Short mmCIF file of N, CA, C and O in Angstrom, two decimals:
data_model
loop_
_atom_site.label_atom_id
_atom_site.label_comp_id
_atom_site.label_asym_id
_atom_site.label_seq_id
_atom_site.Cartn_x
_atom_site.Cartn_y
_atom_site.Cartn_z
N UNK C 1 -44.76 -110.69 12.33
CA UNK C 1 -45.14 -109.33 12.05
C UNK C 1 -45.92 -109.28 10.75
O UNK C 1 -45.59 -109.96 9.80
N UNK C 2 -46.94 -108.45 10.70
CA UNK C 2 -47.70 -108.26 9.48
C UNK C 2 -47.00 -107.33 8.52
O UNK C 2 -46.01 -106.68 8.88
N UNK C 3 -47.52 -107.25 7.32
CA UNK C 3 -46.85 -106.42 6.31
C UNK C 3 -46.83 -104.94 6.70
O UNK C 3 -45.82 -104.26 6.50
N UNK C 4 -47.92 -104.47 7.29
CA UNK C 4 -47.97 -103.06 7.67
C UNK C 4 -46.96 -102.75 8.77
O UNK C 4 -46.23 -101.76 8.70
N UNK C 5 -46.88 -103.62 9.78
CA UNK C 5 -45.94 -103.36 10.86
C UNK C 5 -44.50 -103.48 10.37
O UNK C 5 -43.61 -102.76 10.84
N UNK C 6 -44.24 -104.39 9.42
CA UNK C 6 -42.90 -104.47 8.82
C UNK C 6 -42.55 -103.16 8.14
O UNK C 6 -41.44 -102.64 8.29
N UNK C 7 -43.49 -102.63 7.37
CA UNK C 7 -43.23 -101.39 6.64
C UNK C 7 -43.05 -100.20 7.59
O UNK C 7 -42.17 -99.37 7.38
N UNK C 8 -43.85 -100.14 8.65
CA UNK C 8 -43.74 -99.04 9.61
C UNK C 8 -42.42 -99.13 10.37
O UNK C 8 -41.71 -98.13 10.51
N UNK C 9 -42.09 -100.32 10.86
CA UNK C 9 -40.82 -100.50 11.56
C UNK C 9 -39.65 -100.20 10.64
O UNK C 9 -38.66 -99.59 11.06
N UNK C 10 -39.77 -100.62 9.40
CA UNK C 10 -38.71 -100.36 8.43
C UNK C 10 -38.51 -98.88 8.20
O UNK C 10 -37.38 -98.39 8.15
N UNK C 11 -39.60 -98.15 8.06
CA UNK C 11 -39.50 -96.71 7.83
C UNK C 11 -38.87 -96.03 9.05
O UNK C 11 -38.02 -95.14 8.90
N UNK C 12 -39.27 -96.47 10.25
CA UNK C 12 -38.70 -95.89 11.47
C UNK C 12 -37.20 -96.15 11.54
O UNK C 12 -36.41 -95.24 11.86
N UNK C 13 -36.78 -97.37 11.23
CA UNK C 13 -35.35 -97.68 11.24
C UNK C 13 -34.60 -96.90 10.17
O UNK C 13 -33.49 -96.43 10.39
N UNK C 14 -35.21 -96.76 9.01
CA UNK C 14 -34.58 -96.01 7.94
C UNK C 14 -34.36 -94.55 8.36
O UNK C 14 -33.26 -94.00 8.20
N UNK C 15 -35.38 -93.93 8.91
CA UNK C 15 -35.26 -92.52 9.32
C UNK C 15 -34.28 -92.34 10.47
O UNK C 15 -33.49 -91.39 10.48
N UNK C 16 -34.32 -93.26 11.44
CA UNK C 16 -33.38 -93.19 12.56
C UNK C 16 -31.96 -93.36 12.07
O UNK C 16 -31.04 -92.66 12.51
N UNK C 17 -31.77 -94.30 11.14
CA UNK C 17 -30.44 -94.51 10.57
C UNK C 17 -29.92 -93.29 9.85
O UNK C 17 -28.75 -92.92 9.98
N UNK C 18 -30.78 -92.64 9.08
CA UNK C 18 -30.36 -91.42 8.38
C UNK C 18 -29.98 -90.33 9.38
O UNK C 18 -29.01 -89.60 9.16
N UNK C 19 -30.75 -90.22 10.46
CA UNK C 19 -30.45 -89.21 11.48
C UNK C 19 -29.10 -89.51 12.14
O UNK C 19 -28.29 -88.60 12.35
N UNK C 20 -28.85 -90.78 12.46
CA UNK C 20 -27.56 -91.14 13.07
C UNK C 20 -26.41 -90.82 12.12
O UNK C 20 -25.36 -90.34 12.55
N UNK C 21 -26.61 -91.08 10.84
CA UNK C 21 -25.56 -90.77 9.87
C UNK C 21 -25.28 -89.27 9.83
O UNK C 21 -24.12 -88.85 9.78
N UNK C 22 -26.34 -88.49 9.87
CA UNK C 22 -26.18 -87.03 9.81
C UNK C 22 -25.45 -86.52 11.06
O UNK C 22 -24.55 -85.68 10.96
N UNK C 23 -25.83 -87.03 12.22
CA UNK C 23 -25.17 -86.61 13.46
C UNK C 23 -23.71 -87.07 13.45
O UNK C 23 -22.81 -86.32 13.82
N UNK C 24 -23.49 -88.30 13.01
CA UNK C 24 -22.12 -88.81 12.93
C UNK C 24 -21.26 -87.99 11.99
O UNK C 24 -20.09 -87.71 12.29
N UNK C 25 -21.84 -87.58 10.87
CA UNK C 25 -21.12 -86.75 9.92
C UNK C 25 -20.82 -85.38 10.52
O UNK C 25 -19.70 -84.86 10.40
N UNK C 26 -21.80 -84.80 11.18
CA UNK C 26 -21.64 -83.46 11.76
C UNK C 26 -20.62 -83.44 12.88
O UNK C 26 -19.91 -82.44 13.08
N UNK C 27 -20.53 -84.54 13.62
CA UNK C 27 -19.61 -84.60 14.76
C UNK C 27 -18.33 -85.37 14.43
O UNK C 27 -17.50 -85.59 15.32
N UNK C 28 -18.18 -85.75 13.18
CA UNK C 28 -17.02 -86.51 12.72
C UNK C 28 -16.88 -87.83 13.49
O UNK C 28 -15.79 -88.26 13.82
N UNK C 29 -18.02 -88.45 13.77
CA UNK C 29 -18.06 -89.72 14.49
C UNK C 29 -18.35 -90.83 13.48
O UNK C 29 -19.50 -91.10 13.14
N UNK C 30 -17.29 -91.46 12.98
CA UNK C 30 -17.42 -92.47 11.93
C UNK C 30 -18.18 -93.70 12.42
O UNK C 30 -18.89 -94.34 11.65
N UNK C 31 -18.04 -94.03 13.69
CA UNK C 31 -18.76 -95.18 14.25
C UNK C 31 -20.27 -94.96 14.19
O UNK C 31 -21.02 -95.86 13.80
N UNK C 32 -20.70 -93.77 14.56
CA UNK C 32 -22.13 -93.47 14.52
C UNK C 32 -22.64 -93.47 13.08
O UNK C 32 -23.74 -93.94 12.81
N UNK C 33 -21.83 -92.94 12.17
CA UNK C 33 -22.23 -92.96 10.76
C UNK C 33 -22.43 -94.39 10.27
O UNK C 33 -23.41 -94.69 9.58
N UNK C 34 -21.50 -95.27 10.63
CA UNK C 34 -21.59 -96.67 10.21
C UNK C 34 -22.81 -97.35 10.82
O UNK C 34 -23.52 -98.11 10.14
N UNK C 35 -23.06 -97.10 12.09
CA UNK C 35 -24.25 -97.68 12.74
C UNK C 35 -25.53 -97.16 12.08
O UNK C 35 -26.49 -97.89 11.92
N UNK C 36 -25.52 -95.90 11.72
CA UNK C 36 -26.67 -95.32 11.05
C UNK C 36 -26.90 -95.94 9.68
O UNK C 36 -28.04 -96.24 9.31
N UNK C 37 -25.83 -96.18 8.96
CA UNK C 37 -25.95 -96.81 7.64
C UNK C 37 -26.50 -98.22 7.77
O UNK C 37 -27.36 -98.65 6.99
N UNK C 38 -26.02 -98.94 8.79
CA UNK C 38 -26.52 -100.31 9.03
C UNK C 38 -27.99 -100.30 9.40
O UNK C 38 -28.78 -101.13 8.92
N UNK C 39 -28.39 -99.36 10.24
CA UNK C 39 -29.79 -99.27 10.64
C UNK C 39 -30.67 -98.88 9.46
O UNK C 39 -31.78 -99.39 9.31
N UNK C 40 -30.18 -97.99 8.62
CA UNK C 40 -30.94 -97.61 7.43
C UNK C 40 -31.14 -98.82 6.50
O UNK C 40 -32.23 -99.04 5.98
N UNK C 41 -30.08 -99.61 6.33
CA UNK C 41 -30.17 -100.80 5.49
C UNK C 41 -31.16 -101.81 6.08
O UNK C 41 -31.94 -102.43 5.35
N UNK C 42 -31.15 -101.94 7.40
CA UNK C 42 -32.11 -102.83 8.07
C UNK C 42 -33.54 -102.35 7.80
O UNK C 42 -34.43 -103.14 7.51
N UNK C 43 -33.74 -101.05 7.86
CA UNK C 43 -35.05 -100.47 7.59
C UNK C 43 -35.50 -100.72 6.17
O UNK C 43 -36.67 -101.06 5.91
N UNK C 44 -34.58 -100.58 5.23
CA UNK C 44 -34.90 -100.85 3.83
C UNK C 44 -35.33 -102.30 3.65
O UNK C 44 -36.29 -102.60 2.93
N UNK C 45 -34.61 -103.21 4.31
CA UNK C 45 -34.94 -104.64 4.21
C UNK C 45 -36.30 -104.94 4.83
O UNK C 45 -37.07 -105.74 4.28
N UNK C 46 -36.60 -104.31 5.95
CA UNK C 46 -37.90 -104.52 6.59
C UNK C 46 -39.03 -104.05 5.69
O UNK C 46 -40.06 -104.71 5.58
N UNK C 47 -38.83 -102.91 5.05
CA UNK C 47 -39.86 -102.40 4.15
C UNK C 47 -40.04 -103.33 2.96
O UNK C 47 -41.17 -103.60 2.53
N UNK C 48 -38.95 -103.83 2.42
CA UNK C 48 -39.03 -104.76 1.30
C UNK C 48 -39.78 -106.03 1.71
O UNK C 48 -40.59 -106.56 0.94
N UNK C 49 -39.53 -106.50 2.92
CA UNK C 49 -40.23 -107.68 3.44
C UNK C 49 -41.73 -107.41 3.52
O UNK C 49 -42.54 -108.25 3.14
N UNK C 50 -42.11 -106.24 3.98
CA UNK C 50 -43.53 -105.87 4.06
C UNK C 50 -44.18 -105.82 2.69
O UNK C 50 -45.30 -106.31 2.50
N UNK C 51 -43.47 -105.27 1.71
CA UNK C 51 -44.00 -105.20 0.35
C UNK C 51 -44.12 -106.60 -0.25
O UNK C 51 -45.08 -106.89 -0.96
N UNK C 52 -43.15 -107.47 0.05
CA UNK C 52 -43.20 -108.85 -0.45
C UNK C 52 -44.39 -109.59 0.14
O UNK C 52 -45.08 -110.34 -0.56
N UNK C 53 -44.65 -109.38 1.42
CA UNK C 53 -45.81 -110.01 2.05
C UNK C 53 -47.10 -109.56 1.38
O UNK C 53 -48.00 -110.36 1.15
N UNK C 54 -47.18 -108.28 1.07
CA UNK C 54 -48.37 -107.76 0.37
C UNK C 54 -48.53 -108.42 -0.99
O UNK C 54 -49.63 -108.78 -1.39
N UNK C 55 -47.41 -108.57 -1.71
CA UNK C 55 -47.47 -109.17 -3.04
C UNK C 55 -47.93 -110.62 -2.97
O UNK C 55 -48.76 -111.06 -3.77
N UNK C 56 -47.43 -111.36 -1.99
CA UNK C 56 -47.83 -112.75 -1.82
C UNK C 56 -49.32 -112.82 -1.46
O UNK C 56 -50.07 -113.63 -2.02
N UNK C 57 -49.75 -111.96 -0.59
CA UNK C 57 -51.16 -111.94 -0.19
C UNK C 57 -52.05 -111.65 -1.41
O UNK C 57 -53.09 -112.28 -1.59
N UNK C 58 -51.63 -110.72 -2.25
CA UNK C 58 -52.41 -110.38 -3.45
C UNK C 58 -52.54 -111.59 -4.38
O UNK C 58 -53.60 -111.85 -4.92
N UNK C 59 -51.44 -112.34 -4.55
CA UNK C 59 -51.47 -113.52 -5.42
C UNK C 59 -52.38 -114.59 -4.83
O UNK C 59 -53.18 -115.19 -5.54
N UNK C 60 -52.28 -114.80 -3.52
CA UNK C 60 -53.11 -115.81 -2.86
C UNK C 60 -54.57 -115.42 -2.93
O UNK C 60 -55.44 -116.27 -3.20
N UNK C 61 -54.86 -114.15 -2.72
CA UNK C 61 -56.26 -113.69 -2.76
C UNK C 61 -56.87 -113.85 -4.15
O UNK C 61 -58.07 -114.11 -4.28
N UNK C 62 -56.06 -113.70 -5.19
CA UNK C 62 -56.56 -113.82 -6.55
C UNK C 62 -56.72 -115.29 -6.97
O UNK C 62 -57.49 -115.59 -7.87
N UNK C 63 -55.93 -116.16 -6.33
CA UNK C 63 -55.92 -117.58 -6.71
C UNK C 63 -57.06 -118.28 -6.14
O UNK C 63 -57.97 -118.84 -6.43
#
């Protein structure tokens, strides 16, 4: 995956995770809240991976 697709997928997972947490909280469904938190964390990691790829590319391009 390229850096842009990592960042886009990460953002989608982050937003979906937040939505699941909100629904889980509203319905008192702790399992859904936990799954949402995990998905949000996955999204954060994907975005970080995309940013890291960009940083590496910048260093390589300058070198």
